[in-house]
PDB file of C-alpha atoms in Angstrom:
ATOM      1  CA  MET A  15      -5.663 -13.708  33.750  1.00  0.00           C
ATOM      2  CA  VAL A  16      -5.219 -14.237  30.041  1.00  0.00           C
ATOM      3  CA  ALA A  17      -3.577 -11.940  27.525  1.00  0.00           C
ATOM      4  CA  MET A  18      -2.372 -12.283  23.975  1.00  0.00           C
ATOM      5  CA  VAL A  19       0.087 -10.152  22.065  1.00  0.00           C
ATOM      6  CA  ARG A  20       1.524 -10.384  18.600  1.00  0.00           C
ATOM      7  CA  LEU A  21       5.135 -11.507  18.705  1.00  0.00           C
ATOM      8  CA  GLY A  22       6.830 -10.368  15.527  1.00  0.00           C
ATOM      9  CA  ALA A  23       4.989 -11.341  12.376  1.00  0.00           C
ATOM     10  CA  LEU A  24       5.070 -15.102  12.543  1.00  0.00           C
ATOM     11  CA  VAL A  25       3.990 -16.249  15.966  1.00  0.00           C
ATOM     12  CA  GLY A  26       1.455 -15.535  18.670  1.00  0.00           C
ATOM     13  CA  LEU A  27       2.226 -15.461  22.382  1.00  0.00           C
ATOM     14  CA  ILE A  28      -0.279 -16.501  25.038  1.00  0.00           C
ATOM     15  CA  PHE A  29       0.086 -16.051  28.794  1.00  0.00           C
ATOM     16  CA  LEU A  30      -2.135 -18.272  30.920  1.00  0.00           C
ATOM     17  CA  SER A  31      -2.165 -18.003  34.699  1.00  0.00           C
ATOM     18  CA  SER A  32      -3.846 -20.850  36.548  1.00  0.00           C
ATOM     19  CA  CYS A  33      -3.313 -23.113  39.553  1.00  0.00           C
ATOM     20  CA  SER A  34      -4.197 -26.180  37.492  1.00  0.00           C
ATOM     21  CA  GLN A  35      -1.475 -28.477  36.175  1.00  0.00           C
ATOM     22  CA  TYR A  36      -3.322 -28.559  32.842  1.00  0.00           C
ATOM     23  CA  LEU A  37      -3.624 -25.888  30.178  1.00  0.00           C
ATOM     24  CA  ASN A  38      -6.998 -24.241  29.573  1.00  0.00           C
ATOM     25  CA  MET A  39      -7.445 -25.622  26.065  1.00  0.00           C
ATOM     26  CA  SER A  40     -10.813 -24.014  25.314  1.00  0.00           C
ATOM     27  CA  ARG A  41      -9.354 -20.581  26.092  1.00  0.00           C
ATOM     28  CA  ILE A  42      -6.263 -21.315  23.996  1.00  0.00           C
ATOM     29  CA  GLU A  43      -8.428 -22.336  21.022  1.00  0.00           C
ATOM     30  CA  ALA A  44     -10.506 -19.155  21.272  1.00  0.00           C
ATOM     31  CA  ASP A  45      -7.467 -16.873  21.621  1.00  0.00           C
ATOM     32  CA  ILE A  46      -5.589 -18.427  18.687  1.00  0.00           C
ATOM     33  CA  GLN A  47      -8.662 -18.178  16.456  1.00  0.00           C
ATOM     34  CA  ASP A  48      -9.193 -14.533  17.382  1.00  0.00           C
ATOM     35  CA  ASP A  49      -5.553 -13.643  16.738  1.00  0.00           C
ATOM     36  CA  ILE A  50      -5.402 -15.364  13.329  1.00  0.00           C
ATOM     37  CA  GLU A  51      -8.615 -13.660  12.204  1.00  0.00           C
ATOM     38  CA  ARG A  52      -7.321 -10.242  13.293  1.00  0.00           C
ATOM     39  CA  GLN A  53      -4.066 -10.724  11.385  1.00  0.00           C
ATOM     40  CA  GLY A  54      -5.658 -12.192   8.263  1.00  0.00           C
ATOM     41  CA  ARG A  55      -7.037 -10.608   5.124  1.00  0.00           C
ATOM     42  CA  ARG A  56     -10.829 -11.029   5.216  1.00  0.00           C
ATOM     43  CA  LEU A  57     -10.185 -14.223   7.119  1.00  0.00           C
ATOM     44  CA  THR A  58     -12.835 -16.035   9.144  1.00  0.00           C
ATOM     45  CA  LEU A  59     -12.229 -19.393  10.785  1.00  0.00           C
ATOM     46  CA  LYS A  60     -14.893 -21.973  11.476  1.00  0.00           C
ATOM     47  CA  ASP A  61     -12.956 -23.466  14.361  1.00  0.00           C
ATOM     48  CA  VAL A  62      -9.603 -24.114  16.038  1.00  0.00           C
ATOM     49  CA  ILE A  63      -9.256 -27.569  17.571  1.00  0.00           C
ATOM     50  CA  CYS A  64      -6.492 -28.484  20.042  1.00  0.00           C
ATOM     51  CA  PRO A  65      -5.867 -31.623  22.143  1.00  0.00           C
ATOM     52  CA  ASN A  66      -8.342 -31.978  25.005  1.00  0.00           C
ATOM     53  CA  ARG A  67      -5.890 -32.369  27.875  1.00  0.00           C
ATOM     54  CA  VAL A  68      -2.329 -31.006  27.922  1.00  0.00           C
ATOM     55  CA  VAL A  69      -0.094 -30.879  31.009  1.00  0.00           C
ATOM     56  CA  LYS A  70       1.903 -27.701  31.624  1.00  0.00           C
ATOM     57  CA  GLN A  71       5.504 -28.516  30.764  1.00  0.00           C
ATOM     58  CA  ALA A  72       8.323 -26.256  29.600  1.00  0.00           C
ATOM     59  CA  GLU A  73       9.333 -26.760  25.938  1.00  0.00           C
ATOM     60  CA  ALA A  74       6.526 -29.271  25.389  1.00  0.00           C
ATOM     61  CA  TYR A  75       4.983 -29.178  21.918  1.00  0.00           C
ATOM     62  CA  PHE A  76       1.503 -29.895  20.635  1.00  0.00           C
ATOM     63  CA  ARG A  77      -0.402 -29.275  17.445  1.00  0.00           C
ATOM     64  CA  CYS A  78      -3.767 -27.646  16.831  1.00  0.00           C
ATOM     65  CA  VAL A  79      -5.827 -27.615  13.638  1.00  0.00           C
ATOM     66  CA  GLY A  80      -7.523 -24.559  12.167  1.00  0.00           C
ATOM     67  CA  GLU A  81     -10.552 -25.004   9.933  1.00  0.00           C
ATOM     68  CA  LEU A  82     -12.015 -22.640   7.331  1.00  0.00           C
ATOM     69  CA  PRO A  83     -15.764 -22.396   6.618  1.00  0.00           C
ATOM     70  CA  ASP A  84     -15.283 -24.427   3.401  1.00  0.00           C
ATOM     71  CA  GLY A  85     -13.715 -27.297   5.354  1.00  0.00           C
ATOM     72  CA  GLY A  86     -10.070 -26.589   4.522  1.00  0.00           C
ATOM     73  CA  GLN A  87      -7.739 -27.383   7.424  1.00  0.00           C
ATOM     74  CA  PHE A  88      -4.276 -26.120   8.347  1.00  0.00           C
ATOM     75  CA  THR A  89      -1.738 -26.817  11.087  1.00  0.00           C
ATOM     76  CA  ILE A  90      -0.970 -24.591  14.077  1.00  0.00           C
ATOM     77  CA  ASN A  91       2.247 -25.483  15.910  1.00  0.00           C
ATOM     78  CA  VAL A  92       2.205 -24.625  19.628  1.00  0.00           C
ATOM     79  CA  THR A  93       5.161 -24.703  22.050  1.00  0.00           C
ATOM     80  CA  GLN A  94       5.103 -24.130  25.812  1.00  0.00           C
ATOM     81  CA  GLN A  95       7.793 -21.639  26.781  1.00  0.00           C
ATOM     82  CA  ASP A  96       7.632 -22.549  30.473  1.00  0.00           C
ATOM     83  CA  ASP A  97       5.595 -24.609  32.947  1.00  0.00           C
ATOM     84  CA  GLN A  98       3.369 -21.639  33.828  1.00  0.00           C
ATOM     85  CA  GLY A  99       1.234 -21.737  30.693  1.00  0.00           C
ATOM     86  CA  THR A 100       3.142 -19.299  28.457  1.00  0.00           C
ATOM     87  CA  LEU A 101       2.734 -20.453  24.855  1.00  0.00           C
ATOM     88  CA  ASP A 102       3.941 -19.381  21.456  1.00  0.00           C
ATOM     89  CA  TRP A 103       2.492 -20.616  18.187  1.00  0.00           C
ATOM     90  CA  ASP A 104       2.902 -20.241  14.456  1.00  0.00           C
ATOM     91  CA  VAL A 105       1.020 -21.182  11.297  1.00  0.00           C
ATOM     92  CA  PRO A 106       3.259 -22.496   8.486  1.00  0.00           C
ATOM     93  CA  SER A 107       2.199 -21.875   4.893  1.00  0.00           C
ATOM     94  CA  SER A 108       0.164 -24.684   3.379  1.00  0.00           C
ATOM     95  CA  LYS A 109      -2.178 -25.356   0.476  1.00  0.00           C
ATOM     96  CA  VAL A 110      -4.975 -23.891   2.623  1.00  0.00           C
ATOM     97  CA  LEU A 111      -3.450 -20.794   4.252  1.00  0.00           C
ATOM     98  CA  ILE A 112      -0.509 -18.568   3.261  1.00  0.00           C
ATOM     99  CA  ASN A 113       1.749 -17.121   5.944  1.00  0.00           C
ATOM    100  CA  LEU A 114       2.508 -13.780   4.289  1.00  0.00           C
ATOM    101  CA  ALA A 115       5.224 -12.833   6.778  1.00  0.00           C
ATOM    102  CA  SER A 116       7.121 -15.993   5.840  1.00  0.00           C
ATOM    103  CA  LEU A 117       6.513 -15.245   2.155  1.00  0.00           C
ATOM    104  CA  GLU A 118       7.997 -11.755   2.581  1.00  0.00           C
ATOM    105  CA  GLU A 119      11.203 -13.271   3.958  1.00  0.00           C
ATOM    106  CA  LYS A 120      11.481 -15.719   1.044  1.00  0.00           C
ATOM    107  CA  ILE A 121      10.941 -13.003  -1.576  1.00  0.00           C
ATOM    108  CA  GLN A 122      13.475 -10.695   0.085  1.00  0.00           C
ATOM    109  CA  ALA A 123      16.069 -13.482   0.249  1.00  0.00           C
ATOM    110  CA  GLU A 124      15.565 -14.382  -3.425  1.00  0.00           C
ATOM    111  CA  ILE A 125      15.882 -10.768  -4.582  1.00  0.00           C
ATOM    112  CA  ARG A 126      19.015 -10.343  -2.462  1.00  0.00           C
ATOM    113  CA  ASP A 127      20.585 -13.468  -3.979  1.00  0.00           C
ATOM    114  CA  ALA A 128      19.624 -12.429  -7.522  1.00  0.00           C
ATOM    115  CA  VAL A 129      20.678  -8.767  -7.555  1.00  0.00           C
ATOM    116  CA  GLY A 130      22.933  -8.505  -4.508  1.00  0.00           C
ATOM    117  CA  LYS A 131      20.722  -5.907  -2.853  1.00  0.00           C
ATOM    118  CA  SER A 132      18.217  -6.124  -0.008  1.00  0.00           C
ATOM    119  CA  LEU A 133      14.720  -4.759  -0.644  1.00  0.00           C
ATOM    120  CA  ALA A 134      12.002  -4.530   2.007  1.00  0.00           C
ATOM    121  CA  VAL A 135       8.796  -6.293   0.922  1.00  0.00           C
ATOM    122  CA  ASP A 136       5.413  -5.720   2.584  1.00  0.00           C
ATOM    123  CA  CYS A 137       2.455  -8.025   1.815  1.00  0.00           C
ATOM    124  CA  ARG A 138       0.310  -5.991   4.259  1.00  0.00           C
ATOM    125  CA  ASP A 139      -1.390  -8.787   6.216  1.00  0.00           C
ATOM    126  CA  THR A 140      -0.002 -11.841   8.023  1.00  0.00           C
ATOM    127  CA  TYR A 141      -2.320 -14.572   6.714  1.00  0.00           C
ATOM    128  CA  ARG A 142      -4.259 -15.072   3.495  1.00  0.00           C
ATOM    129  CA  VAL A 143      -6.396 -17.935   2.212  1.00  0.00           C
ATOM    130  CA  ASN A 144      -4.575 -19.978  -0.442  1.00  0.00           C
ATOM    131  CA  GLN A 145      -6.892 -19.945  -3.490  1.00  0.00           C
ATOM    132  CA  ARG A 146      -5.937 -21.445  -6.847  1.00  0.00           C
ATOM    133  CA  GLY A 147      -5.746 -18.821  -9.579  1.00  0.00           C
ATOM    134  CA  ASP A 148      -5.549 -15.971  -7.068  1.00  0.00           C
ATOM    135  CA  SER A 149      -3.011 -13.166  -7.457  1.00  0.00           C
ATOM    136  CA  PHE A 150      -1.964 -10.239  -5.295  1.00  0.00           C
ATOM    137  CA  GLU A 151       0.820  -7.682  -5.000  1.00  0.00           C
ATOM    138  CA  CYS A 152       3.294  -7.080  -2.203  1.00  0.00           C
ATOM    139  CA  ASP A 153       4.723  -3.563  -1.948  1.00  0.00           C
ATOM    140  CA  VAL A 154       8.426  -2.802  -2.118  1.00  0.00           C
ATOM    141  CA  VAL A 155       9.180  -0.285   0.620  1.00  0.00           C
ATOM    142  CA  GLY A 156      11.709   2.431  -0.180  1.00  0.00           C
ATOM    143  CA  ALA A 157      13.568   3.258  -3.382  1.00  0.00           C
ATOM    144  CA  GLY A 158      13.707  -0.298  -4.754  1.00  0.00           C
ATOM    145  CA  ILE A 159      16.356   0.604  -7.336  1.00  0.00           C
ATOM    146  CA  VAL A 160      18.180  -2.287  -9.021  1.00  0.00           C
ATOM    147  CA  ALA A 161      20.259  -2.484 -12.196  1.00  0.00           C
ATOM    148  CA  ALA A 162      17.236  -3.285 -14.387  1.00  0.00           C
ATOM    149  CA  GLY A 163      15.072  -0.439 -13.053  1.00  0.00           C
ATOM    150  CA  ARG A 164      12.913   0.457 -10.075  1.00  0.00           C
ATOM    151  CA  VAL A 165      11.059  -2.425  -8.439  1.00  0.00           C
ATOM    152  CA  GLU A 166       7.573  -1.065  -7.748  1.00  0.00           C
ATOM    153  CA  SER A 167       6.098  -4.233  -6.256  1.00  0.00           C
ATOM    154  CA  VAL A 168       6.157  -8.018  -6.392  1.00  0.00           C
ATOM    155  CA  LEU A 169       3.314  -9.851  -8.136  1.00  0.00           C
ATOM    156  CA  VAL A 170       2.427 -13.159  -6.447  1.00  0.00           C
ATOM    157  CA  LYS A 171       0.315 -15.798  -8.197  1.00  0.00           C
ATOM    158  CA  VAL A 172      -1.176 -19.048  -6.905  1.00  0.00           C
ATOM    159  CA  ASN A 173      -0.927 -21.724  -9.591  1.00  0.00           C
ATOM    160  CA  GLY A 174      -3.167 -24.724 -10.220  1.00  0.00           C
ATOM    161  CA  GLN A 175      -1.292 -26.802  -7.636  1.00  0.00           C
ATOM    162  CA  SER A 176      -1.781 -24.124  -4.935  1.00  0.00           C
ATOM    163  CA  ASN A 177       1.940 -23.296  -5.108  1.00  0.00           C
ATOM    164  CA  LEU A 178       3.189 -19.712  -5.138  1.00  0.00           C
ATOM    165  CA  GLU A 179       5.098 -18.004  -7.947  1.00  0.00           C
ATOM    166  CA  TRP A 180       6.270 -14.404  -7.967  1.00  0.00           C
ATOM    167  CA  GLN A 181       8.046 -11.859 -10.114  1.00  0.00           C
ATOM    168  CA  GLU A 182       9.198  -8.288  -9.664  1.00  0.00           C
ATOM    169  CA  VAL A 183       7.198  -5.495 -11.314  1.00  0.00           C
ATOM    170  CA  LEU A 184       9.645  -2.991 -12.824  1.00  0.00           C
ATOM    171  CA  ILE A 185       8.791   0.617 -13.648  1.00  0.00           C
ATOM    172  CA  GLY A 186      10.937   2.014 -16.468  1.00  0.00           C
ATOM    173  CA  ALA A 187      14.703   1.691 -16.347  1.00  0.00           C
ATOM    174  CA  VAL A 188      17.401   3.441 -14.397  1.00  0.00           C
ATOM    175  CA  PRO A 189      19.367   5.773 -16.748  1.00  0.00           C
ATOM    176  CA  ALA A 190      22.952   4.664 -17.243  1.00  0.00           C
ATOM    177  CA  ALA A 191      25.666   6.900 -15.849  1.00  0.00           C
ATOM    178  CA  PRO A 192      26.985   9.356 -18.503  1.00  0.00           C
ATOM    179  CA  GLN A 193      30.003   7.938 -20.308  1.00  0.00           C
ATOM    180  CA  ALA A 194      32.844   9.957 -21.802  1.00  0.00           C
ATOM    181  CA  ALA A 195      32.610  10.446 -25.575  1.00  0.00           C
ATOM    182  CA  ALA A 196      35.511   9.584 -27.883  1.00  0.00           C
ATOM    183  CA  SER A 197      36.604  13.233 -27.903  1.00  0.00           C
ATOM    184  CA  GLY A 198      36.741  13.269 -24.101  1.00  0.00           C
ATOM    185  CA  ALA A 199      33.636  15.442 -23.678  1.00  0.00           C
ATOM    186  CA  ALA A 200      30.975  14.176 -21.242  1.00  0.00           C
ATOM    187  CA  ALA A 201      27.821  12.764 -22.832  1.00  0.00           C
ATOM    188  CA  SER A 202      24.500  14.214 -21.631  1.00  0.00           C
ATOM    189  CA  ALA A 203      21.176  12.421 -21.094  1.00  0.00           C
ATOM    190  CA  GLU A 204      18.153  13.838 -22.941  1.00  0.00           C
ATOM    191  CA  ALA A 205      14.975  14.498 -20.951  1.00  0.00           C
ATOM    192  CA  THR A 206      11.750  12.899 -22.164  1.00  0.00           C
ATOM    193  CA  ASP A 207       8.079  13.488 -21.391  1.00  0.00           C
ATOM    194  CA  GLU A 208       7.121   9.890 -22.135  1.00  0.00           C
ATOM    195  CA  LYS A 209       5.882   7.805 -19.246  1.00  0.00           C
ATOM    196  CA  PRO A 210       7.997   4.764 -18.435  1.00  0.00           C
ATOM    197  CA  ASP A 211       6.676   1.415 -19.581  1.00  0.00           C
ATOM    198  CA  VAL A 212       5.538  -1.037 -16.942  1.00  0.00           C
ATOM    199  CA  ALA A 213       7.213  -4.422 -17.329  1.00  0.00           C
ATOM    200  CA  THR A 214       7.503  -7.567 -15.269  1.00  0.00           C
ATOM    201  CA  ALA A 215      10.936  -9.071 -14.811  1.00  0.00           C
ATOM    202  CA  ALA A 216      10.800 -12.848 -14.809  1.00  0.00           C
ATOM    203  CA  ALA A 217      14.546 -13.420 -14.708  1.00  0.00           C
ATOM    204  CA  ASN A 218      14.744 -13.340 -10.926  1.00  0.00           C
ATOM    205  CA  SER A 219      11.476 -15.105 -10.196  1.00  0.00           C
ATOM    206  CA  THR A 220      11.229 -18.739  -9.213  1.00  0.00           C
ATOM    207  CA  PRO A 221       8.252 -20.769  -8.008  1.00  0.00           C
ATOM    208  CA  ALA A 222       7.895 -21.002  -4.251  1.00  0.00           C
ATOM    209  CA  ALA A 223       5.811 -23.997  -3.290  1.00  0.00           C
ATOM    210  CA  ALA A 224       3.595 -23.508  -0.270  1.00  0.00           C
ATOM    211  CA  GLU A 225       4.809 -25.991   2.304  1.00  0.00           C
ATOM    212  CA  GLU A 226       2.269 -28.695   2.983  1.00  0.00           C
ATOM    213  CA  ASP A 227       2.024 -29.856   6.564  1.00  0.00           C
ATOM    214  CA  GLU A 228       3.046 -33.377   7.449  1.00  0.00           C
ATOM    215  CA  ASP A 229       1.530 -35.242  10.352  1.00  0.00           C
ATOM    216  CA  GLU A 230       3.852 -36.239  13.136  1.00  0.00           C
ATOM    217  CA  ASP A 231       4.004 -39.813  14.330  1.00  0.00           C
TER     218      ASP A 231
END
């Protein structure tokens, strides 16, 4: 019996039950490909290729390769959780495929370090093809209020080197708290019918290079 479930946002989990001492690699390849395509944005894989013969062994590691229709290849890291064929796997970001769940964590950490406040970021899917010149937005879930204004979303761009850069998209500005006038009377804020300007804040944005996979010896 074979089943696959999504474990969090970063990894897949595969349960394989068999009397053989070897893993069913053709089934593993098919299941990983299906799971990546389901979690990706308009993502179709040409193939997933794993080693031909792998013995069941707890904590053993092996690497598979995913291939896009245009020939681009990316790494899939697979670890055996036990000696019964239970596997977990993950796809690190590369110059071919972006792991959006990992990107969300990086953006959230950078915003937290910059403004001292945690904001929840949602890039919607889990995987996206890394295309030079591409751009997309990740939503900020919740109020998203910081000192400079309200963070509506995060704009992500892929530069000419296939690296990622992002910046917060601010809507208007948060009104300052009323301050006491010289006479001691409280100052009042005037209402306005004007729509807030949309601006992008570059102060807290830094390039985030997509990690390129390195072959193991």
